[in-house]
Amino acid sequence: MNTIEKDVGGEIFLTKVDELLNWSRANSQWYLLFGLACCAIELMQTGGPRADIDRFGAIPRATPRQADLMIVAGTLTYKMGSRLKLLYEQMPEPKYVISMGSCATCGGLFSLAYSVMKGVDKIVPVDFYVPGCPPRPEALTEALLMLQEKIKKERFLRKKNYEAA
């Protein structure tokens, strides 16, 4: 038996710092509660006991300063757009956005109204779109899993010069 194994007990893990940080960030997505219309009910259902996105590390937060994911669920009006932008700017980096439902994605049924914004991507960058009216909790769970895969592949500790070379 090796002296290192004797001291540590054989529980040594070798990994890269990027991979360790990405694994921890991907498995602890704290999302901002931002329900605007009927899709918010499906968002609540996703956090409920049947879909239970807590098992993937997604925990709801009521303040943008503690959230790294914003799930926009429902019809976004121009009046609410400025508030959404303000909340997005208050979130710490890195931050992600999921647009949930056809109303948040492109205005949906209400796209002809003068007060409805034609998509959340007009004011904040969106990472994933969840289609449907309203989308099922399984669809939002799939988007969260896809976001986890995206986060696991990110390399934010490397310098830009290294990637270009």
C-alpha positions as protocol buffer text, in pm:
chain_id: "A"
residue {
  index: 1
  type: MET
  ca { x: 0 y: 0 z: 0 }
}
residue {
  index: 2
  type: ASN
  ca { x: 127 y: 340 z: -100 }
}
residue {
  index: 3
  type: THR
  ca { x: 193 y: 608 z: 166 }
}
residue {
  index: 4
  type: ILE
  ca { x: -45 y: 848 z: -5 }
}
residue {
  index: 5
  type: GLU
  ca { x: -323 y: 589 z: -4 }
}
residue {
  index: 6
  type: LYS
  ca { x: -258 y: 525 z: 364 }
}
residue {
  index: 7
  type: ASP
  ca { x: -280 y: 896 z: 453 }
}
residue {
  index: 8
  type: VAL
  ca { x: -582 y: 987 z: 241 }
}
residue {
  index: 9
  type: GLY
  ca { x: -764 y: 657 z: 249 }
}
residue {
  index: 10
  type: GLY
  ca { x: -754 y: 597 z: -127 }
}
residue {
  index: 11
  type: GLU
  ca { x: -999 y: 876 z: -208 }
}
residue {
  index: 12
  type: ILE
  ca { x: -798 y: 1094 z: -443 }
}
residue {
  index: 13
  type: PHE
  ca { x: -969 y: 1262 z: -736 }
}
residue {
  index: 14
  type: LEU
  ca { x: -779 y: 1423 z: -1021 }
}
residue {
  index: 15
  type: THR
  ca { x: -956 y: 1678 z: -1237 }
}
residue {
  index: 16
  type: LYS
  ca { x: -919 y: 2018 z: -1399 }
}
residue {
  index: 17
  type: VAL
  ca { x: -1032 y: 2328 z: -1213 }
}
residue {
  index: 18
  type: ASP
  ca { x: -1263 y: 2425 z: -1502 }
}
residue {
  index: 19
  type: GLU
  ca { x: -1435 y: 2088 z: -1494 }
}
residue {
  index: 20
  type: LEU
  ca { x: -1483 y: 2098 z: -1117 }
}
residue {
  index: 21
  type: LEU
  ca { x: -1624 y: 2451 z: -1123 }
}
residue {
  index: 22
  type: ASN
  ca { x: -1851 y: 2373 z: -1418 }
}
residue {
  index: 23
  type: TRP
  ca { x: -1979 y: 2058 z: -1249 }
}
residue {
  index: 24
  type: SER
  ca { x: -2066 y: 2252 z: -934 }
}
residue {
  index: 25
  type: ARG
  ca { x: -2223 y: 2541 z: -1130 }
}
residue {
  index: 26
  type: ALA
  ca { x: -2425 y: 2307 z: -1351 }
}
residue {
  index: 27
  type: ASN
  ca { x: -2568 y: 2120 z: -1054 }
}
residue {
  index: 28
  type: SER
  ca { x: -2670 y: 2429 z: -859 }
}
residue {
  index: 29
  type: GLN
  ca { x: -2886 y: 2643 z: -1087 }
}
residue {
  index: 30
  type: TRP
  ca { x: -3072 y: 2899 z: -879 }
}
residue {
  index: 31
  type: TYR
  ca { x: -3348 y: 3048 z: -1090 }
}
residue {
  index: 32
  type: LEU
  ca { x: -3527 y: 3379 z: -1051 }
}
residue {
  index: 33
  type: LEU
  ca { x: -3903 y: 3358 z: -1003 }
}
residue {
  index: 34
  type: PHE
  ca { x: -4038 y: 3558 z: -1295 }
}
residue {
  index: 35
  type: GLY
  ca { x: -4385 y: 3436 z: -1388 }
}
residue {
  index: 36
  type: LEU
  ca { x: -4590 y: 3677 z: -1596 }
}
residue {
  index: 37
  type: ALA
  ca { x: -4899 y: 3486 z: -1710 }
}
residue {
  index: 38
  type: CYS
  ca { x: -5045 y: 3135 z: -1747 }
}
residue {
  index: 39
  type: CYS
  ca { x: -4703 y: 2978 z: -1816 }
}
residue {
  index: 40
  type: ALA
  ca { x: -4611 y: 3068 z: -1458 }
}
residue {
  index: 41
  type: ILE
  ca { x: -4854 y: 2801 z: -1337 }
}
residue {
  index: 42
  type: GLU
  ca { x: -4660 y: 2540 z: -1535 }
}
residue {
  index: 43
  type: LEU
  ca { x: -4337 y: 2685 z: -1394 }
}
residue {
  index: 44
  type: MET
  ca { x: -4476 y: 2634 z: -1043 }
}
residue {
  index: 45
  type: GLN
  ca { x: -4583 y: 2284 z: -1139 }
}
residue {
  index: 46
  type: THR
  ca { x: -4228 y: 2209 z: -1253 }
}
residue {
  index: 47
  type: GLY
  ca { x: -4098 y: 2305 z: -911 }
}
residue {
  index: 48
  type: GLY
  ca { x: -4368 y: 2092 z: -744 }
}
residue {
  index: 49
  type: PRO
  ca { x: -4344 y: 1733 z: -624 }
}
residue {
  index: 50
  type: ARG
  ca { x: -4432 y: 1565 z: -954 }
}
residue {
  index: 51
  type: ALA
  ca { x: -4162 y: 1717 z: -1177 }
}
residue {
  index: 52
  type: ASP
  ca { x: -3932 y: 1816 z: -885 }
}
residue {
  index: 53
  type: ILE
  ca { x: -3652 y: 2009 z: -1053 }
}
residue {
  index: 54
  type: ASP
  ca { x: -3487 y: 2045 z: -711 }
}
residue {
  index: 55
  type: ARG
  ca { x: -3330 y: 1704 z: -774 }
}
residue {
  index: 56
  type: PHE
  ca { x: -3126 y: 1865 z: -1054 }
}
residue {
  index: 57
  type: GLY
  ca { x: -3011 y: 2146 z: -825 }
}
residue {
  index: 58
  type: ALA
  ca { x: -3254 y: 2409 z: -956 }
}
residue {
  index: 59
  type: ILE
  ca { x: -3377 y: 2609 z: -659 }
}
residue {
  index: 60
  type: PRO
  ca { x: -3608 y: 2914 z: -684 }
}
residue {
  index: 61
  type: ARG
  ca { x: -3479 y: 3246 z: -555 }
}
residue {
  index: 62
  type: ALA
  ca { x: -3681 y: 3563 z: -503 }
}
residue {
  index: 63
  type: THR
  ca { x: -3396 y: 3807 z: -556 }
}
residue {
  index: 64
  type: PRO
  ca { x: -3185 y: 3857 z: -870 }
}
residue {
  index: 65
  type: ARG
  ca { x: -2864 y: 3899 z: -671 }
}
residue {
  index: 66
  type: GLN
  ca { x: -2877 y: 3532 z: -570 }
}
residue {
  index: 67
  type: ALA
  ca { x: -2998 y: 3388 z: -902 }
}
residue {
  index: 68
  type: ASP
  ca { x: -2792 y: 3284 z: -1203 }
}
residue {
  index: 69
  type: LEU
  ca { x: -3084 y: 3172 z: -1420 }
}
residue {
  index: 70
  type: MET
  ca { x: -3393 y: 3365 z: -1523 }
}
residue {
  index: 71
  type: ILE
  ca { x: -3693 y: 3171 z: -1648 }
}
residue {
  index: 72
  type: VAL
  ca { x: -3931 y: 3412 z: -1821 }
}
residue {
  index: 73
  type: ALA
  ca { x: -4273 y: 3247 z: -1827 }
}
residue {
  index: 74
  type: GLY
  ca { x: -4561 y: 3428 z: -1994 }
}
residue {
  index: 75
  type: THR
  ca { x: -4657 y: 3734 z: -2194 }
}
residue {
  index: 76
  type: LEU
  ca { x: -4404 y: 4016 z: -2169 }
}
residue {
  index: 77
  type: THR
  ca { x: -4543 y: 4367 z: -2217 }
}
residue {
  index: 78
  type: TYR
  ca { x: -4337 y: 4674 z: -2298 }
}
residue {
  index: 79
  type: LYS
  ca { x: -4415 y: 4815 z: -1954 }
}
residue {
  index: 80
  type: MET
  ca { x: -4275 y: 4504 z: -1785 }
}
residue {
  index: 81
  type: GLY
  ca { x: -3980 y: 4486 z: -2025 }
}
residue {
  index: 82
  type: SER
  ca { x: -3786 y: 4762 z: -1850 }
}
residue {
  index: 83
  type: ARG
  ca { x: -3827 y: 4583 z: -1518 }
}
residue {
  index: 84
  type: LEU
  ca { x: -3711 y: 4254 z: -1670 }
}
residue {
  index: 85
  type: LYS
  ca { x: -3400 y: 4426 z: -1809 }
}
residue {
  index: 86
  type: LEU
  ca { x: -3327 y: 4578 z: -1467 }
}
residue {
  index: 87
  type: LEU
  ca { x: -3357 y: 4241 z: -1293 }
}
residue {
  index: 88
  type: TYR
  ca { x: -3135 y: 4081 z: -1557 }
}
residue {
  index: 89
  type: GLU
  ca { x: -2866 y: 4344 z: -1505 }
}
residue {
  index: 90
  type: GLN
  ca { x: -2873 y: 4283 z: -1127 }
}
residue {
  index: 91
  type: MET
  ca { x: -2796 y: 3911 z: -1170 }
}
residue {
  index: 92
  type: PRO
  ca { x: -2431 y: 3807 z: -1116 }
}
residue {
  index: 93
  type: GLU
  ca { x: -2220 y: 3670 z: -1401 }
}
residue {
  index: 94
  type: PRO
  ca { x: -2244 y: 3413 z: -1555 }
}
residue {
  index: 95
  type: LYS
  ca { x: -2618 y: 3439 z: -1610 }
}
residue {
  index: 96
  type: TYR
  ca { x: -2858 y: 3247 z: -1828 }
}
residue {
  index: 97
  type: VAL
  ca { x: -3213 y: 3298 z: -1958 }
}
residue {
  index: 98
  type: ILE
  ca { x: -3480 y: 3045 z: -2055 }
}
residue {
  index: 99
  type: SER
  ca { x: -3781 y: 3175 z: -2248 }
}
residue {
  index: 100
  type: MET
  ca { x: -4080 y: 2960 z: -2155 }
}
residue {
  index: 101
  type: GLY
  ca { x: -4391 y: 2948 z: -2373 }
}
residue {
  index: 102
  type: SER
  ca { x: -4485 y: 3098 z: -2706 }
}
residue {
  index: 103
  type: CYS
  ca { x: -4585 y: 3433 z: -2550 }
}
residue {
  index: 104
  type: ALA
  ca { x: -4238 y: 3488 z: -2402 }
}
residue {
  index: 105
  type: THR
  ca { x: -4071 y: 3364 z: -2719 }
}
residue {
  index: 106
  type: CYS
  ca { x: -4258 y: 3561 z: -2987 }
}
residue {
  index: 107
  type: GLY
  ca { x: -4567 y: 3724 z: -2834 }
}
residue {
  index: 108
  type: GLY
  ca { x: -4787 y: 3419 z: -2891 }
}
residue {
  index: 109
  type: LEU
  ca { x: -5159 y: 3472 z: -2923 }
}
residue {
  index: 110
  type: PHE
  ca { x: -5124 y: 3832 z: -2815 }
}
residue {
  index: 111
  type: SER
  ca { x: -4856 y: 3933 z: -3066 }
}
residue {
  index: 112
  type: LEU
  ca { x: -5095 y: 4168 z: -3249 }
}
residue {
  index: 113
  type: ALA
  ca { x: -5156 y: 4376 z: -2936 }
}
residue {
  index: 114
  type: TYR
  ca { x: -4978 y: 4711 z: -2922 }
}
residue {
  index: 115
  type: SER
  ca { x: -4851 y: 4652 z: -2567 }
}
residue {
  index: 116
  type: VAL
  ca { x: -4698 y: 4304 z: -2610 }
}
residue {
  index: 117
  type: MET
  ca { x: -4328 y: 4264 z: -2676 }
}
residue {
  index: 118
  type: LYS
  ca { x: -4248 y: 4028 z: -2965 }
}
residue {
  index: 119
  type: GLY
  ca { x: -4009 y: 3815 z: -2764 }
}
residue {
  index: 120
  type: VAL
  ca { x: -3784 y: 3833 z: -2461 }
}
residue {
  index: 121
  type: ASP
  ca { x: -3478 y: 3817 z: -2686 }
}
residue {
  index: 122
  type: LYS
  ca { x: -3543 y: 4179 z: -2789 }
}
residue {
  index: 123
  type: ILE
  ca { x: -3408 y: 4301 z: -2454 }
}
residue {
  index: 124
  type: VAL
  ca { x: -3203 y: 4015 z: -2297 }
}
residue {
  index: 125
  type: PRO
  ca { x: -3004 y: 3732 z: -2458 }
}
residue {
  index: 126
  type: VAL
  ca { x: -3190 y: 3400 z: -2440 }
}
residue {
  index: 127
  type: ASP
  ca { x: -3007 y: 3069 z: -2408 }
}
residue {
  index: 128
  type: PHE
  ca { x: -3296 y: 2825 z: -2452 }
}
residue {
  index: 129
  type: TYR
  ca { x: -3651 y: 2847 z: -2580 }
}
residue {
  index: 130
  type: VAL
  ca { x: -3923 y: 2616 z: -2447 }
}
residue {
  index: 131
  type: PRO
  ca { x: -4209 y: 2598 z: -2701 }
}
residue {
  index: 132
  type: GLY
  ca { x: -4573 y: 2542 z: -2615 }
}
residue {
  index: 133
  type: CYS
  ca { x: -4883 y: 2716 z: -2492 }
}
residue {
  index: 134
  type: PRO
  ca { x: -4833 y: 2648 z: -2207 }
}
residue {
  index: 135
  type: PRO
  ca { x: -4536 y: 2412 z: -2220 }
}
residue {
  index: 136
  type: ARG
  ca { x: -4544 y: 2097 z: -2010 }
}
residue {
  index: 137
  type: PRO
  ca { x: -4319 y: 2067 z: -1702 }
}
residue {
  index: 138
  type: GLU
  ca { x: -4123 y: 1796 z: -1883 }
}
residue {
  index: 139
  type: ALA
  ca { x: -4026 y: 2046 z: -2153 }
}
residue {
  index: 140
  type: LEU
  ca { x: -3887 y: 2290 z: -1897 }
}
residue {
  index: 141
  type: THR
  ca { x: -3702 y: 2006 z: -1725 }
}
residue {
  index: 142
  type: GLU
  ca { x: -3545 y: 1916 z: -2061 }
}
residue {
  index: 143
  type: ALA
  ca { x: -3435 y: 2277 z: -2108 }
}
residue {
  index: 144
  type: LEU
  ca { x: -3272 y: 2277 z: -1765 }
}
residue {
  index: 145
  type: LEU
  ca { x: -3085 y: 1955 z: -1850 }
}
residue {
  index: 146
  type: MET
  ca { x: -2967 y: 2108 z: -2178 }
}
residue {
  index: 147
  type: LEU
  ca { x: -2850 y: 2417 z: -1988 }
}
residue {
  index: 148
  type: GLN
  ca { x: -2653 y: 2192 z: -1754 }
}
residue {
  index: 149
  type: GLU
  ca { x: -2478 y: 2034 z: -2052 }
}
residue {
  index: 150
  type: LYS
  ca { x: -2399 y: 2380 z: -2191 }
}
residue {
  index: 151
  type: ILE
  ca { x: -2250 y: 2492 z: -1858 }
}
residue {
  index: 152
  type: LYS
  ca { x: -2037 y: 2178 z: -1829 }
}
residue {
  index: 153
  type: LYS
  ca { x: -1872 y: 2258 z: -2164 }
}
residue {
  index: 154
  type: GLU
  ca { x: -1788 y: 2623 z: -2083 }
}
residue {
  index: 155
  type: ARG
  ca { x: -1430 y: 2732 z: -2033 }
}
residue {
  index: 156
  type: PHE
  ca { x: -1437 y: 3063 z: -1851 }
}
residue {
  index: 157
  type: LEU
  ca { x: -1100 y: 3042 z: -1670 }
}
residue {
  index: 158
  type: ARG
  ca { x: -893 y: 3029 z: -1988 }
}
residue {
  index: 159
  type: LYS
  ca { x: -757 y: 3350 z: -2126 }
}
residue {
  index: 160
  type: LYS
  ca { x: -880 y: 3467 z: -2465 }
}
residue {
  index: 161
  type: ASN
  ca { x: -526 y: 3455 z: -2613 }
}
residue {
  index: 162
  type: TYR
  ca { x: -500 y: 3084 z: -2535 }
}
residue {
  index: 163
  type: GLU
  ca { x: -818 y: 2999 z: -2722 }
}
residue {
  index: 164
  type: ALA
  ca { x: -714 y: 3194 z: -3031 }
}
residue {
  index: 165
  type: ALA
  ca { x: -375 y: 3022 z: -3053 }
}
